[in-house]
PDB file of C-alpha atoms in Angstrom:
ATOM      1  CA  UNK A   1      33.054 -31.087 -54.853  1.00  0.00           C
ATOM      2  CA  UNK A   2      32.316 -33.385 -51.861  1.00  0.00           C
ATOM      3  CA  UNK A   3      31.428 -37.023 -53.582  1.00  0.00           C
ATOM      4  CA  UNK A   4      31.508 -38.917 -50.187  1.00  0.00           C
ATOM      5  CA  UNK A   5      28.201 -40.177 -49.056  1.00  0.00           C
ATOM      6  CA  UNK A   6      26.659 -38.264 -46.553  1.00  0.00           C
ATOM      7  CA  UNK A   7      25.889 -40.818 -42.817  1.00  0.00           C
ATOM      8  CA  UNK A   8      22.768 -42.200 -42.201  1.00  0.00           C
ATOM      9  CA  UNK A   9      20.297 -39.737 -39.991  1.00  0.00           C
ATOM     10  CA  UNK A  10      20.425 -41.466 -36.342  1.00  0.00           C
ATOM     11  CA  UNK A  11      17.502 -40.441 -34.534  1.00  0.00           C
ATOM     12  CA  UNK A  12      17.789 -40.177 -30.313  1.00  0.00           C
ATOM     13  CA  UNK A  13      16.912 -43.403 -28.502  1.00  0.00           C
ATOM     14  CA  UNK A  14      15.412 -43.027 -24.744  1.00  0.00           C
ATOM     15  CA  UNK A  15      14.522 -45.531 -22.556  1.00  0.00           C
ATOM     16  CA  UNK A  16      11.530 -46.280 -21.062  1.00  0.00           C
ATOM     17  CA  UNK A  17       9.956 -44.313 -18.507  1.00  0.00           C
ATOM     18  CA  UNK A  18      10.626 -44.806 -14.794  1.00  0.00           C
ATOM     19  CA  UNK A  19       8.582 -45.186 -12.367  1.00  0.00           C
ATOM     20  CA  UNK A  20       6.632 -42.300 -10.746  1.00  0.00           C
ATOM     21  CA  UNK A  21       8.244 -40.325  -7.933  1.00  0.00           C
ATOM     22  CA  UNK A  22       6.801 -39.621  -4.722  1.00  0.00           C
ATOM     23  CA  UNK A  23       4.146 -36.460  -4.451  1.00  0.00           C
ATOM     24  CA  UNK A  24       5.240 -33.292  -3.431  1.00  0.00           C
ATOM     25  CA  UNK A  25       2.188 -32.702  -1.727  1.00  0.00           C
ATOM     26  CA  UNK A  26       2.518 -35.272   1.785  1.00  0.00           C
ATOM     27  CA  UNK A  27      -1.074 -34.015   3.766  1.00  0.00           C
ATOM     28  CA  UNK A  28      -3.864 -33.686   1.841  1.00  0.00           C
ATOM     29  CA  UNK A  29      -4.269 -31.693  -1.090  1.00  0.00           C
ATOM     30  CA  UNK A  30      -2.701 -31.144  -4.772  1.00  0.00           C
ATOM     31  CA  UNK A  31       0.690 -31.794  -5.572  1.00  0.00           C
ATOM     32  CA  UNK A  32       3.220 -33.194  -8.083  1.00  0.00           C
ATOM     33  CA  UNK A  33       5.024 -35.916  -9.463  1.00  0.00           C
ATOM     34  CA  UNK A  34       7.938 -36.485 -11.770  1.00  0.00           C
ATOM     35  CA  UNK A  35       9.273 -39.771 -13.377  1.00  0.00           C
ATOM     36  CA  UNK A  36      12.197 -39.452 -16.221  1.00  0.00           C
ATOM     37  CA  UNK A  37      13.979 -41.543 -18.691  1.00  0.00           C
ATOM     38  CA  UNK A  38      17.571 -41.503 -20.053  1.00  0.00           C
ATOM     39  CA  UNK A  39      18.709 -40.652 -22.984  1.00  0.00           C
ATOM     40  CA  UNK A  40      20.344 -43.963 -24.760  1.00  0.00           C
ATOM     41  CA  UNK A  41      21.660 -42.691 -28.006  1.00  0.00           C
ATOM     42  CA  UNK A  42      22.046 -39.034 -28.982  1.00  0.00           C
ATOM     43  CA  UNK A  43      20.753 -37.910 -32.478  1.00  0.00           C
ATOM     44  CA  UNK A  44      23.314 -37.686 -34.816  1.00  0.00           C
ATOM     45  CA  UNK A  45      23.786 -36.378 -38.316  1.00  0.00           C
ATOM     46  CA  UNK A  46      20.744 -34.189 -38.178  1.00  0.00           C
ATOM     47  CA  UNK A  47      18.109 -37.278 -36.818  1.00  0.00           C
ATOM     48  CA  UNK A  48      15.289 -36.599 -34.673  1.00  0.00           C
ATOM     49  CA  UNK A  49      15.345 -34.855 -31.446  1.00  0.00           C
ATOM     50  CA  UNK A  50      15.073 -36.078 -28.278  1.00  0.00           C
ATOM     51  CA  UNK A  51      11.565 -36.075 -26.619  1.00  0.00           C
ATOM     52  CA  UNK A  52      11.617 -34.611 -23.042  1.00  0.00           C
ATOM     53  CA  UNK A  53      13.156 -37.050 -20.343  1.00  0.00           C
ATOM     54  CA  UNK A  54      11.215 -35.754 -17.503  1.00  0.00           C
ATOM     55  CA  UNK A  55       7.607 -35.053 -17.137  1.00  0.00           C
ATOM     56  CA  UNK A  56       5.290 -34.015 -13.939  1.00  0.00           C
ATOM     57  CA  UNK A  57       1.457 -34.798 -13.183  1.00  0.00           C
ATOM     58  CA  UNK A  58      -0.752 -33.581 -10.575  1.00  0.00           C
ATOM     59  CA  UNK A  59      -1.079 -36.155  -7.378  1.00  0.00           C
ATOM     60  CA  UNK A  60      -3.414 -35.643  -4.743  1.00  0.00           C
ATOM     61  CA  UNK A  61      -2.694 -37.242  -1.369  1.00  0.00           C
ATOM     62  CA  UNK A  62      -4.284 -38.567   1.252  1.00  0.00           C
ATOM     63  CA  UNK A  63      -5.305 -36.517   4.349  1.00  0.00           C
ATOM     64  CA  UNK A  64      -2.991 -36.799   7.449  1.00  0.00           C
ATOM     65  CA  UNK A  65      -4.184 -38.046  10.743  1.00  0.00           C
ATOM     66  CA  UNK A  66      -4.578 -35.148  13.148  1.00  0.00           C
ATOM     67  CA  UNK A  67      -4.804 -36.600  16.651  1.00  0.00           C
ATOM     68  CA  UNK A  68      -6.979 -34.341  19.467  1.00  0.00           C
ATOM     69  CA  UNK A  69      -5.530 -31.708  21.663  1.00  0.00           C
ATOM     70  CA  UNK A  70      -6.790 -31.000  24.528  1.00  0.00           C
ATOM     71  CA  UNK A  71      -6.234 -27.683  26.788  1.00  0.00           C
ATOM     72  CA  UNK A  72      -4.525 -27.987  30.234  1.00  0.00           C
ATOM     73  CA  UNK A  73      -6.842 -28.226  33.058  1.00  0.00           C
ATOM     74  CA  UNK A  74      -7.856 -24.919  34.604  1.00  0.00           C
ATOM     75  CA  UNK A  75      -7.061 -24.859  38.462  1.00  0.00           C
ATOM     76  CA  UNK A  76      -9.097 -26.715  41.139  1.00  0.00           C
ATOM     77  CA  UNK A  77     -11.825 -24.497  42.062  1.00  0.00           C
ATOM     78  CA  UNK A  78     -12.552 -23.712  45.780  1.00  0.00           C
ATOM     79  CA  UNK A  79     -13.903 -26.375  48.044  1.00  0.00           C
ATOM     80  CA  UNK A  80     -17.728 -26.259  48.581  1.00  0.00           C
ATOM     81  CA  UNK A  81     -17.482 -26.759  52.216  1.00  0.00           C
ATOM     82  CA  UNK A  82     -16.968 -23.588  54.738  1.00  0.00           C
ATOM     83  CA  UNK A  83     -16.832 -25.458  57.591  1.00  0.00           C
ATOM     84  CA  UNK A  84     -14.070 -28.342  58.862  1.00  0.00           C
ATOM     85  CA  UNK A  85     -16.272 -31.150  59.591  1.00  0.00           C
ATOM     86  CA  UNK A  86     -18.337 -31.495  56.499  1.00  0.00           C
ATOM     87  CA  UNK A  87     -17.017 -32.881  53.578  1.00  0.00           C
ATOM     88  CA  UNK A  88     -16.492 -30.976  49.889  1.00  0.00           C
ATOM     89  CA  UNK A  89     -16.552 -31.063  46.430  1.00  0.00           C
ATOM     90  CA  UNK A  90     -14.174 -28.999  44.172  1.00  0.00           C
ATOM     91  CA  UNK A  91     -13.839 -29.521  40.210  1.00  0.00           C
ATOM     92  CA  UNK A  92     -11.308 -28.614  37.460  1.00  0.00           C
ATOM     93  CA  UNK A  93     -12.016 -28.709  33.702  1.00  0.00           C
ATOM     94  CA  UNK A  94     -10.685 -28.376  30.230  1.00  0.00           C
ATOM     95  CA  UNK A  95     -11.789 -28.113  26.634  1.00  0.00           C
ATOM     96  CA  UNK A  96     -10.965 -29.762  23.015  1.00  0.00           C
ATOM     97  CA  UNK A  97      -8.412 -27.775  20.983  1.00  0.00           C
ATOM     98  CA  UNK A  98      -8.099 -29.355  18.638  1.00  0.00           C
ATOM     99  CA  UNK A  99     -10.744 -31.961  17.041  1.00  0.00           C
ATOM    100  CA  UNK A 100      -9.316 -35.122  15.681  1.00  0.00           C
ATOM    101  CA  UNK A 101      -9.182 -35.672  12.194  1.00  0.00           C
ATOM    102  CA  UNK A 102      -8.872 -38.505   9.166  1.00  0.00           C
ATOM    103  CA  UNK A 103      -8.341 -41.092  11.961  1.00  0.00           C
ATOM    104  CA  UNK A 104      -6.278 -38.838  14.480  1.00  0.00           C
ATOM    105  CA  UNK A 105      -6.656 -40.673  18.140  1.00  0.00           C
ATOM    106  CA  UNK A 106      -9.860 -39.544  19.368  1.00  0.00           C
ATOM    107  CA  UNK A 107     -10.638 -37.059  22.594  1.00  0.00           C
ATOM    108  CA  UNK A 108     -10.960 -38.200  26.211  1.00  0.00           C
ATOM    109  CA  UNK A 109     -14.138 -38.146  27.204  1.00  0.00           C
ATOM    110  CA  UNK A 110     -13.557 -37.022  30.728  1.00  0.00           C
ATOM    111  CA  UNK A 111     -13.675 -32.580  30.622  1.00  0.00           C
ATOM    112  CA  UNK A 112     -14.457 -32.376  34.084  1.00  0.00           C
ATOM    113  CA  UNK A 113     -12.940 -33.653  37.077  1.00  0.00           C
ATOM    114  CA  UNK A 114     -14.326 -33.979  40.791  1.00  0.00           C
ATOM    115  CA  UNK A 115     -12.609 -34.508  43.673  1.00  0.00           C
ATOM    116  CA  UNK A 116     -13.650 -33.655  47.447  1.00  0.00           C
ATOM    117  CA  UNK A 117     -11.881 -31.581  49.981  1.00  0.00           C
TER     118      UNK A 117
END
């Protein structure tokens, strides 16, 4: 028969919680984040458990600045003048692709261009 004294119950020891980790989400929209903490004593002769070291949390993240795109211009069209001695007028133009968004650089305000011929 065993007459030794049985050692005390240790329970785990973790350390405080780091901070939070960047979110996965990095444009706009739901994501997550993790922080974690170490383990600084094990349990030992049947003490308590560890509690989880790691734990997530939805993050949502700011929108990301979409700037404008524009198309390319189309090609000049043909010069309004027939004749030599008078003066023209021909024009080119292009369009917005892509509006600007969450404080993306704005659109040129010039679509159509003039020139003469």
């Amino acid at each position: 028969c065993n007459t030794d004294a049985c050692p005390p119950a240790v329970a785990c020891v973790v350390s405080d919680w780091g901070g939070w980790g960047p979110c996965s989400k990095t444009c706009g929209g739901t994501g997550q984040k993790e922080r974690n903490r170490s383990m600084k004593q094990p349990p030992q002769n049947g003490g308590a458990a560890c509690p989880d070291l790691s734990e997530k949390t939805d993050c949502t993240s700011p929108s990301c600045a979409v700037d404008c795109v524009m198309s390319e211009w189309t090609t000049w069209t043909q010069c309004s003048s027939t004749c030599g001695w008078a003066p023209g007028e021909q024009s080119r133009e292009r369009s917005q692709t892509t509006a600007p968004q969450a404080g993306g650089r704005a659109c040129p305000v010039a679509l159509k261009e003039t020139q003469e011929c």
